[in-house]
PDB file of C-alpha atoms in Angstrom:
ATOM      1  CA  MET N   5     239.871 -67.784  99.828  1.00 42.00           C
ATOM      2  CA  LYS N   6     239.220 -64.072  99.977  1.00 50.00           C
ATOM      3  CA  GLY N   7     242.445 -62.633  98.612  1.00 51.00           C
ATOM      4  CA  LEU N   8     246.084 -63.291  99.072  1.00 47.00           C
ATOM      5  CA  THR N   9     248.364 -60.926 100.872  1.00 49.00           C
ATOM      6  CA  VAL N  10     251.861 -60.784  99.453  1.00 47.00           C
ATOM      7  CA  ASN N  11     254.682 -60.260 101.915  1.00 54.00           C
ATOM      8  CA  ARG N  12     257.105 -58.388  99.701  1.00 58.00           C
ATOM      9  CA  TYR N  13     260.021 -59.211 102.003  1.00 69.00           C
ATOM     10  CA  HIS N  14     259.445 -62.963 102.128  1.00 79.00           C
ATOM     11  CA  PRO N  15     262.281 -64.747 100.270  1.00 81.00           C
ATOM     12  CA  VAL N  16     259.913 -66.545  97.895  1.00 85.00           C
ATOM     13  CA  ASP N  17     258.147 -63.296  96.968  1.00 87.00           C
ATOM     14  CA  CYS N  18     261.512 -61.564  96.497  1.00 86.00           C
ATOM     15  CA  LEU N  19     262.679 -64.442  94.318  1.00 89.00           C
ATOM     16  CA  GLN N  20     259.573 -64.195  92.147  1.00 92.00           C
ATOM     17  CA  SER N  21     259.961 -60.440  91.758  1.00 92.00           C
ATOM     18  CA  ALA N  22     263.704 -60.640  91.032  1.00 92.00           C
ATOM     19  CA  LEU N  23     263.215 -63.409  88.475  1.00 94.00           C
ATOM     20  CA  PHE N  24     260.499 -61.447  86.680  1.00 94.00           C
ATOM     21  CA  LYS N  25     262.649 -58.289  86.573  1.00 93.00           C
ATOM     22  CA  ALA N  26     265.721 -60.212  85.429  1.00 94.00           C
ATOM     23  CA  LEU N  27     263.950 -62.040  82.596  1.00 94.00           C
ATOM     24  CA  ARG N  28     262.097 -58.974  81.356  1.00 93.00           C
ATOM     25  CA  ASP N  29     264.424 -56.034  82.011  1.00 92.00           C
ATOM     26  CA  ASP N  30     267.834 -56.658  83.540  1.00 92.00           C
ATOM     27  CA  LEU N  31     269.327 -59.597  81.612  1.00 91.00           C
ATOM     28  CA  PRO N  32     268.293 -59.091  77.968  1.00 88.00           C
ATOM     29  CA  GLU N  33     270.452 -56.743  75.933  1.00 82.00           C
ATOM     30  CA  GLU N  34     268.656 -53.607  74.751  1.00 74.00           C
ATOM     31  CA  GLY N  35     266.216 -54.489  71.982  1.00 83.00           C
ATOM     32  CA  ASP N  36     266.292 -58.243  72.723  1.00 87.00           C
ATOM     33  CA  GLU N  37     263.235 -60.275  73.641  1.00 90.00           C
ATOM     34  CA  PRO N  38     262.704 -61.185  77.310  1.00 92.00           C
ATOM     35  CA  LEU N  39     264.379 -64.427  78.393  1.00 92.00           C
ATOM     36  CA  SER N  40     262.548 -67.562  79.508  1.00 92.00           C
ATOM     37  CA  VAL N  41     263.037 -69.447  82.761  1.00 92.00           C
ATOM     38  CA  ASP N  42     264.833 -72.242  80.838  1.00 92.00           C
ATOM     39  CA  GLN N  43     267.634 -69.800  79.983  1.00 92.00           C
ATOM     40  CA  VAL N  44     268.713 -69.028  83.555  1.00 93.00           C
ATOM     41  CA  ASP N  45     269.936 -70.638  86.763  1.00 91.00           C
ATOM     42  CA  VAL N  46     268.811 -69.207  90.096  1.00 92.00           C
ATOM     43  CA  GLU N  47     270.500 -69.201  93.516  1.00 89.00           C
ATOM     44  CA  LEU N  48     268.725 -68.008  96.677  1.00 86.00           C
ATOM     45  CA  PHE N  49     270.326 -68.026 100.123  1.00 84.00           C
ATOM     46  CA  SER N  50     270.139 -66.074 103.363  1.00 79.00           C
ATOM     47  CA  GLN N  51     272.896 -63.710 104.426  1.00 77.00           C
ATOM     48  CA  ARG N  52     273.379 -61.016 107.096  1.00 73.00           C
ATOM     49  CA  TRP N  53     274.484 -57.587 105.847  1.00 64.00           C
ATOM     50  CA  PRO N  54     275.500 -54.183 107.138  1.00 65.00           C
ATOM     51  CA  THR N  55     272.735 -51.961 105.755  1.00 59.00           C
ATOM     52  CA  THR N  56     275.202 -49.729 103.901  1.00 58.00           C
ATOM     53  CA  ALA N  57     276.574 -52.707 101.909  1.00 55.00           C
ATOM     54  CA  LEU N  58     273.133 -53.129 100.372  1.00 54.00           C
ATOM     55  CA  GLY N  59     273.198 -49.637  98.928  1.00 57.00           C
ATOM     56  CA  PHE N  60     270.607 -48.319 101.399  1.00 51.00           C
ATOM     57  CA  MET N  61     271.033 -44.938 103.021  1.00 49.00           C
ATOM     58  CA  CYS N  62     270.558 -45.076 106.786  1.00 50.00           C
ATOM     59  CA  GLU N  63     271.441 -43.151 109.919  1.00 55.00           C
ATOM     60  CA  ASP N  64     272.995 -46.110 111.723  1.00 52.00           C
ATOM     61  CA  ALA N  65     275.899 -47.504 109.687  1.00 51.00           C
ATOM     62  CA  GLU N  66     276.201 -50.383 112.177  1.00 55.00           C
ATOM     63  CA  GLU N  67     272.633 -51.574 111.541  1.00 56.00           C
ATOM     64  CA  THR N  68     272.413 -55.020 109.962  1.00 55.00           C
ATOM     65  CA  GLN N  69     269.690 -56.761 107.996  1.00 58.00           C
ATOM     66  CA  THR N  70     269.161 -60.335 106.948  1.00 58.00           C
ATOM     67  CA  LYS N  71     268.390 -60.464 103.256  1.00 62.00           C
ATOM     68  CA  ALA N  72     268.071 -63.316 100.835  1.00 70.00           C
ATOM     69  CA  PRO N  73     270.267 -62.444  97.885  1.00 77.00           C
ATOM     70  CA  THR N  74     268.802 -63.774  94.668  1.00 82.00           C
ATOM     71  CA  VAL N  75     271.416 -64.467  92.009  1.00 85.00           C
ATOM     72  CA  ILE N  76     270.174 -65.102  88.483  1.00 85.00           C
ATOM     73  CA  ILE N  77     272.719 -66.301  85.926  1.00 86.00           C
ATOM     74  CA  THR N  78     271.992 -66.650  82.223  1.00 87.00           C
ATOM     75  CA  HIS N  79     273.400 -69.498  80.213  1.00 81.00           C
ATOM     76  CA  MET N  80     275.379 -66.770  78.406  1.00 79.00           C
ATOM     77  CA  ARG N  81     277.024 -66.175  81.826  1.00 82.00           C
ATOM     78  CA  LYS N  82     275.673 -62.736  82.636  1.00 90.00           C
ATOM     79  CA  ALA N  83     274.480 -62.509  86.238  1.00 93.00           C
ATOM     80  CA  CYS N  84     272.160 -60.201  88.152  1.00 94.00           C
ATOM     81  CA  VAL N  85     272.332 -59.984  91.947  1.00 93.00           C
ATOM     82  CA  TYR N  86     269.292 -58.732  93.860  1.00 90.00           C
ATOM     83  CA  PHE N  87     269.000 -57.838  97.541  1.00 85.00           C
ATOM     84  CA  GLY N  88     265.366 -58.509  98.327  1.00 82.00           C
ATOM     85  CA  GLU N  89     263.504 -57.136  95.313  1.00 84.00           C
ATOM     86  CA  ARG N  90     266.164 -54.581  94.368  1.00 88.00           C
ATOM     87  CA  LEU N  91     268.757 -55.101  91.656  1.00 92.00           C
ATOM     88  CA  ALA N  92     272.134 -54.487  93.275  1.00 92.00           C
ATOM     89  CA  TYR N  93     274.493 -55.161  90.369  1.00 94.00           C
ATOM     90  CA  THR N  94     275.159 -57.094  87.180  1.00 94.00           C
ATOM     91  CA  VAL N  95     278.378 -58.967  86.561  1.00 94.00           C
ATOM     92  CA  ASP N  96     280.115 -61.178  84.012  1.00 85.00           C
ATOM     93  CA  ALA N  97     279.574 -64.576  85.612  1.00 80.00           C
ATOM     94  CA  HIS N  98     282.873 -65.856  84.170  1.00 82.00           C
ATOM     95  CA  ASN N  99     284.684 -63.832  86.840  1.00 90.00           C
ATOM     96  CA  ARG N 100     286.579 -66.355  89.007  1.00 92.00           C
ATOM     97  CA  ASP N 101     286.027 -64.424  92.269  1.00 94.00           C
ATOM     98  CA  PHE N 102     282.289 -64.269  91.558  1.00 93.00           C
ATOM     99  CA  LEU N 103     282.118 -68.008  90.840  1.00 90.00           C
ATOM    100  CA  ASN N 104     284.050 -68.823  94.023  1.00 93.00           C
ATOM    101  CA  ASP N 105     281.705 -66.652  96.092  1.00 92.00           C
ATOM    102  CA  MET N 106     278.633 -68.273  94.536  1.00 90.00           C
ATOM    103  CA  GLU N 107     280.012 -71.754  95.285  1.00 91.00           C
ATOM    104  CA  GLY N 108     280.230 -70.665  98.935  1.00 91.00           C
ATOM    105  CA  PHE N 109     276.727 -69.114  98.874  1.00 89.00           C
ATOM    106  CA  PHE N 110     278.137 -65.672  99.507  1.00 87.00           C
ATOM    107  CA  ALA N 111     277.279 -62.428  97.730  1.00 88.00           C
ATOM    108  CA  VAL N 112     279.324 -59.282  98.304  1.00 89.00           C
ATOM    109  CA  GLY N 113     277.888 -55.796  98.759  1.00 87.00           C
ATOM    110  CA  GLN N 114     277.856 -53.208  96.003  1.00 88.00           C
ATOM    111  CA  GLU N 115     281.194 -51.557  96.736  1.00 88.00           C
ATOM    112  CA  ASP N 116     283.041 -54.879  96.891  1.00 92.00           C
ATOM    113  CA  ALA N 117     281.264 -56.143  93.756  1.00 94.00           C
ATOM    114  CA  PHE N 118     282.540 -53.156  91.793  1.00 94.00           C
ATOM    115  CA  ARG N 119     286.083 -53.603  93.136  1.00 94.00           C
ATOM    116  CA  ARG N 120     286.319 -57.425  93.008  1.00 94.00           C
ATOM    117  CA  TYR N 121     284.178 -58.313  90.008  1.00 95.00           C
ATOM    118  CA  GLY N 122     284.107 -55.163  87.908  1.00 94.00           C
ATOM    119  CA  ALA N 123     280.329 -55.242  88.411  1.00 95.00           C
ATOM    120  CA  LYS N 124     277.996 -52.647  86.980  1.00 94.00           C
ATOM    121  CA  LEU N 125     276.099 -51.178  89.921  1.00 92.00           C
ATOM    122  CA  ALA N 126     272.358 -50.611  89.675  1.00 90.00           C
ATOM    123  CA  ARG N 127     271.096 -47.057  89.760  1.00 79.00           C
ATOM    124  CA  PRO N 128     269.346 -46.171  93.044  1.00 73.00           C
ATOM    125  CA  GLU N 129     265.565 -46.452  92.860  1.00 63.00           C
TER     126      GLU N 129
END
């Protein structure tokens, strides 16, 4: 096999990237060691979004995209939500609205996450 091409928008590739970022950077508190896979639960599902809900700037506010949100929850109940490979927000996973949405395989956009969950929004890349 001559070399593998990675499709960075394929859900499995996005999951791998999000999990790596979460374990190494986004879930541990500052100064803590990276987490291991045994310390988290992962949810991956497909969902259709207005582009602006994902935190992307675009000319057509009506444009939609199908993204596979990856939700990574630590056993300490901190959660990171990624849209594709991008961190969208972090949230206290004890939040009842967040738990209800996750049970229904539904992730809200950034603006709603801030309003409904008190989420900390990721800085734009």
